[in-house]
Amino acid sequence: MSTRNRTRGEKGKVYLVGAGPGDPELITVRGLRLLRQAEVVVYDRLIPAALLDEAPAEAERIYVGKRPGCHTISQEAINALLVEKARAGKCVVRLKGGDPFVLGRGGEEALALARAGVPFEVVPGVTSATAVPAFAGIPVTHRGLSTAFAVVTGHRAGDAEDDVDWSVYAQVPTLVILMGMKRARRICQALIAAGRPPHTPAAVISWGTTEAQRAVRTTLARLPDAIKEAKLVSPGILVVGEVAALADVLAWFEPAGKSVELAHHSSGEKRIEGNRRWR
Amino acid sequence: MSTRNRTRGEKGKVYLVGAGPGDPELITVRGLRLLRQAEVVVYDRLIPAALLDEAPAEAERIYVGKRPGCHTISQEAINALLVEKARAGKCVVRLKGGDPFVLGRGGEEALALARAGVPFEVVPGVTSATAVPAFAGIPVTHRGLSTAFAVVTGHRAGDAEDDVDWSVYAQVPTLVILMGMKRARRICQALIAAGRPPHTPAAVISWGTTEAQRAVRTTLARLPDAIKEAKLVSPGILVVGEVAALADVLAWFEPAGKSVELAHHSSGEKRIEGNRRWR
C-alpha cells in the first residue's frame, strides 16, 4: 500500500497493537505488518491464536494473560517487561485484544513507557464493543433508534469498587457492556431499578466474531436467565437498547449454521419478536 | 493468514466495509482483501483516498459522499444502488469511513439489503471515536479515571431535532463527540449547564490519524474558543473528561513535528497543565 514507512517496526520501540475482536482477519493492516517484524511479542489471553503464527519464527513470544483461577503477572510487571525489552533494543509488539485503549489498560502501559522515556506507538484495533454487536446484526447507532452509545465494564458491577453509575447508563439509548456476563443479573436489575423498561430489547453475544460465536436475542428483564438457559460462557458482550431488535432482521454471520438464537420467552414477552423475521 | 475462505469476495453480495479513521493502514486485513477483489466500490467522502487505488483497475468506483453545500445523493438512492449492483451479480464493496455501524448509517443500508434479500456481510472498522483520541495520546478509558465512555453525534446539537440528552452525557466520565466541531459552543454550554465542571480537561482533534492531524488540549469551557483560535477545521472530534489530560504525557503521533498543541489559556486556567510534561 502506498503509505509512508511509519509501519517499519523500529528497534527499541514498543507498539501497542490492537488485535481486534477475535476474528484474526480483523486486525489492521498496520498491526499485522508490525507483528511480522516483531522481535518480541507480549500477548494477552484473548487475542486470536492464529495471529501469533504471523510473528517471525525467531521472535520471542511472552504470554502475560490471566488464566482464571491462576496466579497472574501484575500490570506493573508487564510495564517493566515492556520497558526492559525496548531498552534492550528490541522491536516490541504488545498485542492486546480489541483496541489497546478501550478497557485494555493500554493507557497504563503507555504511561509507563512515556515515563521511562521509551518510544511507543499506538496501533488502534477494531474494538469488540462495536464489532461483536455488528457480527450479531446490531448496529450500535441507527437513525430513529439511537444516535449515541455508551461502553462500560461490568466486571465490578455491584461491588463496593463499582464506579459505574448505572442510573446514568440506563438513560443512554444503546448500552454495550463488556465483561458483564457473570454479573448480568446485578447489571440488569440496576438498569431496571433506574427506570429502563424491562421489555427493552437486549442481546448477549458470546465469543463474538469467532467460529464459536453464539448470540441470543432477548429483553433486559430476561437477559440473565437467557444467559443461563443458553449456557453462554465468557467472554461475552451485553447490548441493551432498541437497536438490539435489529438483530432479528440483520443477523448475517452464521458460525455454525445459526446466526442468532431466540431466548425462550414467557408468552407475555414473546410478542416483542412477533413481527420480525428470524433467521 | 491461515483463516477460512470467508474473505473471498462473493458475487452478488455487498460487503459493508469500515475504512477506518483516516490512516489508510488502519483498514482491517479483511477489508483490504475484499477491496482488492471488488467489482464495484461505492465510497464516501471521508475514506482514505489511497484505499481507492487498492481496488482492481477495472472496478467501477462510485462516489456517493456529500460535498458541503452541494447536491447529494440520498440515502434511499444509495440503498437502491447497492441492491441493483448486487442483483447484477457484482461483488460490491461499500466503503465507509470509520466503522459502518457507528454513526455511519450502515444499519440502514444493511436493512435495505436484508429486505431486498441481497446477501451482505459487515466488515467492522476501527472507529474514529476511539482511534482519533488514541492518536492524540488519549485513552478513552483509564484505570482510576474512567471505566466507561460514550460516543454521541453533535451534528444536530441545539436543533429542534437534537435527540441527544446532553444532561445524561454530562455525567459520563469520558465523552467523545463526533461531528461536533461546528456546534462545539452549544455542546459545551449544554454540558456545563448540566453540571460538568468548566475546567474539565478536553481536547479537539482535527483530521485525526492523518498527516493533517492537529490536536489541541484545553478545558471544557475554553474548547469553543480554542477551536477558533487554532483555526481547526472539520472533520473533528471532541473529547471531554479527565482522560483528555493524559494527552499532555502520552501524545506520541507527530504528523508535522508537533503532536498536541496547547490552547492559549487565561492565567486562571493555565495551571491545569502546570504539572504535566508537554511534548
Tab-separated table of C-alpha atoms in Angstrom, chain A residues 1-4 6-7 23-30 32-33 50-51 54 99 101-103 105 107-108 110-111 114 120-126 130-131 134-135 138-143 147-153 156 163-164 168-169 171-173 211 246 249-250 252-253 277, chain B residues 1-4 6-7 23-30 32-33 50-51 54 99 101-103 105 107-108 110-111 114 120-126 130-131 134-135 138-143 147-153 156 163-164 168-169 171-173 211 246 249-250 252-253 277:
chain	number	residue	atom	x	y	z
A	1	MET	CA	0.000	0.000	0.000
A	2	SER	CA	1.281	3.427	-0.882
A	3	THR	CA	1.854	4.703	2.616
A	4	ARG	CA	4.759	6.121	4.500
A	6	ARG	CA	5.984	4.526	9.578
A	7	THR	CA	4.969	0.890	9.599
A	23	ASP	CA	-11.525	-12.987	14.037
A	24	PRO	CA	-7.822	-12.880	13.098
A	25	GLU	CA	-8.559	-11.003	9.862
A	26	LEU	CA	-9.980	-8.096	11.815
A	27	ILE	CA	-6.527	-6.909	12.832
A	28	THR	CA	-5.445	-3.789	10.951
A	29	VAL	CA	-3.040	-3.865	8.035
A	30	ARG	CA	-0.534	-1.900	10.101
A	32	LEU	CA	-0.239	-7.257	11.061
A	33	ARG	CA	2.749	-5.665	9.348
A	50	ALA	CA	-3.693	-17.529	14.598
A	51	LEU	CA	-2.067	-14.111	14.870
A	54	GLU	CA	2.320	-14.309	11.954
A	99	ASP	CA	-8.351	-1.928	20.990
A	101	PHE	CA	-7.115	1.948	24.715
A	102	VAL	CA	-10.628	0.544	25.260
A	103	LEU	CA	-10.794	-1.088	28.696
A	105	ARG	CA	-5.148	-0.953	30.364
A	107	GLY	CA	-3.086	3.698	28.823
A	108	GLU	CA	-1.208	2.429	31.843
A	110	ALA	CA	1.767	3.851	27.522
A	111	LEU	CA	2.211	5.922	30.675
A	114	ALA	CA	6.431	7.588	28.437
A	120	PHE	CA	5.969	3.928	21.687
A	121	GLU	CA	3.194	3.980	19.140
A	122	VAL	CA	-0.468	3.069	19.446
A	123	VAL	CA	-1.985	0.960	16.669
A	124	PRO	CA	-5.725	1.114	17.286
A	125	GLY	CA	-7.767	-2.022	16.809
A	126	VAL	CA	-11.343	-2.865	15.997
A	130	THR	CA	-18.886	-2.303	18.260
A	131	ALA	CA	-17.697	-5.278	16.188
A	134	ALA	CA	-22.180	-5.920	14.372
A	135	PHE	CA	-21.491	-9.642	13.964
A	138	ILE	CA	-26.756	-5.000	15.745
A	139	PRO	CA	-25.620	-1.513	14.728
A	140	VAL	CA	-24.851	0.425	17.924
A	141	THR	CA	-26.362	3.501	16.298
A	142	HIS	CA	-29.299	3.595	13.919
A	143	ARG	CA	-31.283	6.522	12.581
A	147	THR	CA	-27.645	8.427	17.844
A	148	ALA	CA	-25.384	7.587	20.751
A	149	PHE	CA	-23.965	4.649	22.620
A	150	ALA	CA	-22.021	4.014	25.787
A	151	VAL	CA	-19.484	1.323	26.559
A	152	VAL	CA	-18.993	0.257	30.158
A	153	THR	CA	-17.274	-2.534	32.020
A	156	ARG	CA	-17.211	-4.949	39.155
A	163	ASP	CA	-17.599	3.051	39.938
A	164	VAL	CA	-20.189	2.728	37.177
A	168	VAL	CA	-26.726	7.253	34.106
A	169	TYR	CA	-26.284	4.414	31.613
A	171	GLN	CA	-30.668	6.613	30.050
A	172	VAL	CA	-28.297	6.041	27.122
A	173	PRO	CA	-30.110	4.704	24.023
A	211	GLU	CA	-16.454	-19.609	14.896
A	246	LEU	CA	-32.454	-5.172	14.604
A	249	VAL	CA	-33.569	-8.867	10.669
A	250	LEU	CA	-29.866	-8.100	10.265
A	252	TRP	CA	-25.841	-12.269	8.918
A	253	PHE	CA	-22.951	-14.174	10.480
A	277	ARG	CA	-38.179	-12.140	10.652
B	1	MET	CA	-3.059	-15.708	7.008
B	2	SER	CA	-4.349	-19.083	7.978
B	3	THR	CA	-8.016	-18.220	8.013
B	4	ARG	CA	-11.063	-19.543	6.323
B	6	ARG	CA	-14.791	-16.259	4.045
B	7	THR	CA	-12.739	-13.343	2.797
B	23	ASP	CA	-4.772	6.475	8.020
B	24	PRO	CA	-5.082	4.002	5.115
B	25	GLU	CA	-3.187	1.309	7.025
B	26	LEU	CA	-5.835	1.261	9.703
B	27	ILE	CA	-8.233	-0.659	7.481
B	28	THR	CA	-8.563	-4.308	8.523
B	29	VAL	CA	-6.811	-7.138	6.710
B	30	ARG	CA	-10.202	-8.480	5.656
B	32	LEU	CA	-8.373	-4.605	2.281
B	33	ARG	CA	-8.613	-8.125	0.868
B	50	ALA	CA	-5.134	5.808	-1.014
B	51	LEU	CA	-7.534	2.931	-0.412
B	54	GLU	CA	-6.276	-0.808	-3.911
B	99	ASP	CA	-16.891	1.680	11.248
B	101	PHE	CA	-22.241	0.671	12.182
B	102	VAL	CA	-21.011	3.660	14.215
B	103	LEU	CA	-22.928	6.777	13.172
B	105	ARG	CA	-25.927	4.784	8.517
B	107	GLY	CA	-27.588	-0.145	9.600
B	108	GLU	CA	-29.962	1.476	7.120
B	110	ALA	CA	-27.974	-3.411	5.805
B	111	LEU	CA	-31.706	-3.173	6.406
B	114	ALA	CA	-31.921	-7.655	4.068
B	120	PHE	CA	-24.416	-8.911	2.825
B	121	GLU	CA	-21.595	-9.007	5.312
B	122	VAL	CA	-20.353	-6.412	7.754
B	123	VAL	CA	-16.608	-5.871	7.988
B	124	PRO	CA	-16.139	-3.737	11.092
B	125	GLY	CA	-13.599	-0.957	11.012
B	126	VAL	CA	-11.510	0.935	13.510
B	130	THR	CA	-11.532	5.659	19.849
B	131	ALA	CA	-8.670	5.802	17.323
B	134	ALA	CA	-5.609	7.440	20.753
B	135	PHE	CA	-3.606	9.280	18.081
B	138	ILE	CA	-5.917	9.934	24.898
B	139	PRO	CA	-7.156	6.512	26.038
B	140	VAL	CA	-10.955	6.696	26.297
B	141	THR	CA	-10.754	4.543	29.415
B	142	HIS	CA	-8.014	4.604	32.048
B	143	ARG	CA	-7.834	2.942	35.432
B	147	THR	CA	-14.133	2.873	33.160
B	148	ALA	CA	-16.731	3.926	30.625
B	149	PHE	CA	-17.172	6.190	27.640
B	150	ALA	CA	-19.979	7.436	25.468
B	151	VAL	CA	-19.977	8.347	21.799
B	152	VAL	CA	-22.517	10.856	20.533
B	153	THR	CA	-23.114	12.865	17.412
B	156	ARG	CA	-27.732	18.477	15.477
B	163	ASP	CA	-32.292	13.927	20.308
B	164	VAL	CA	-29.157	13.859	22.436
B	168	VAL	CA	-27.087	12.464	30.584
B	169	TYR	CA	-23.746	12.662	28.774
B	171	GLN	CA	-22.342	12.548	33.734
B	172	VAL	CA	-20.326	10.055	31.667
B	173	PRO	CA	-16.612	10.059	32.611
B	211	GLU	CA	-0.766	13.737	8.190
B	246	LEU	CA	-3.295	12.275	29.544
B	249	VAL	CA	2.094	12.983	28.619
B	250	LEU	CA	1.006	10.385	26.066
B	252	TRP	CA	3.057	10.294	20.504
B	253	PHE	CA	1.916	10.960	16.929
B	277	ARG	CA	5.095	17.289	30.537
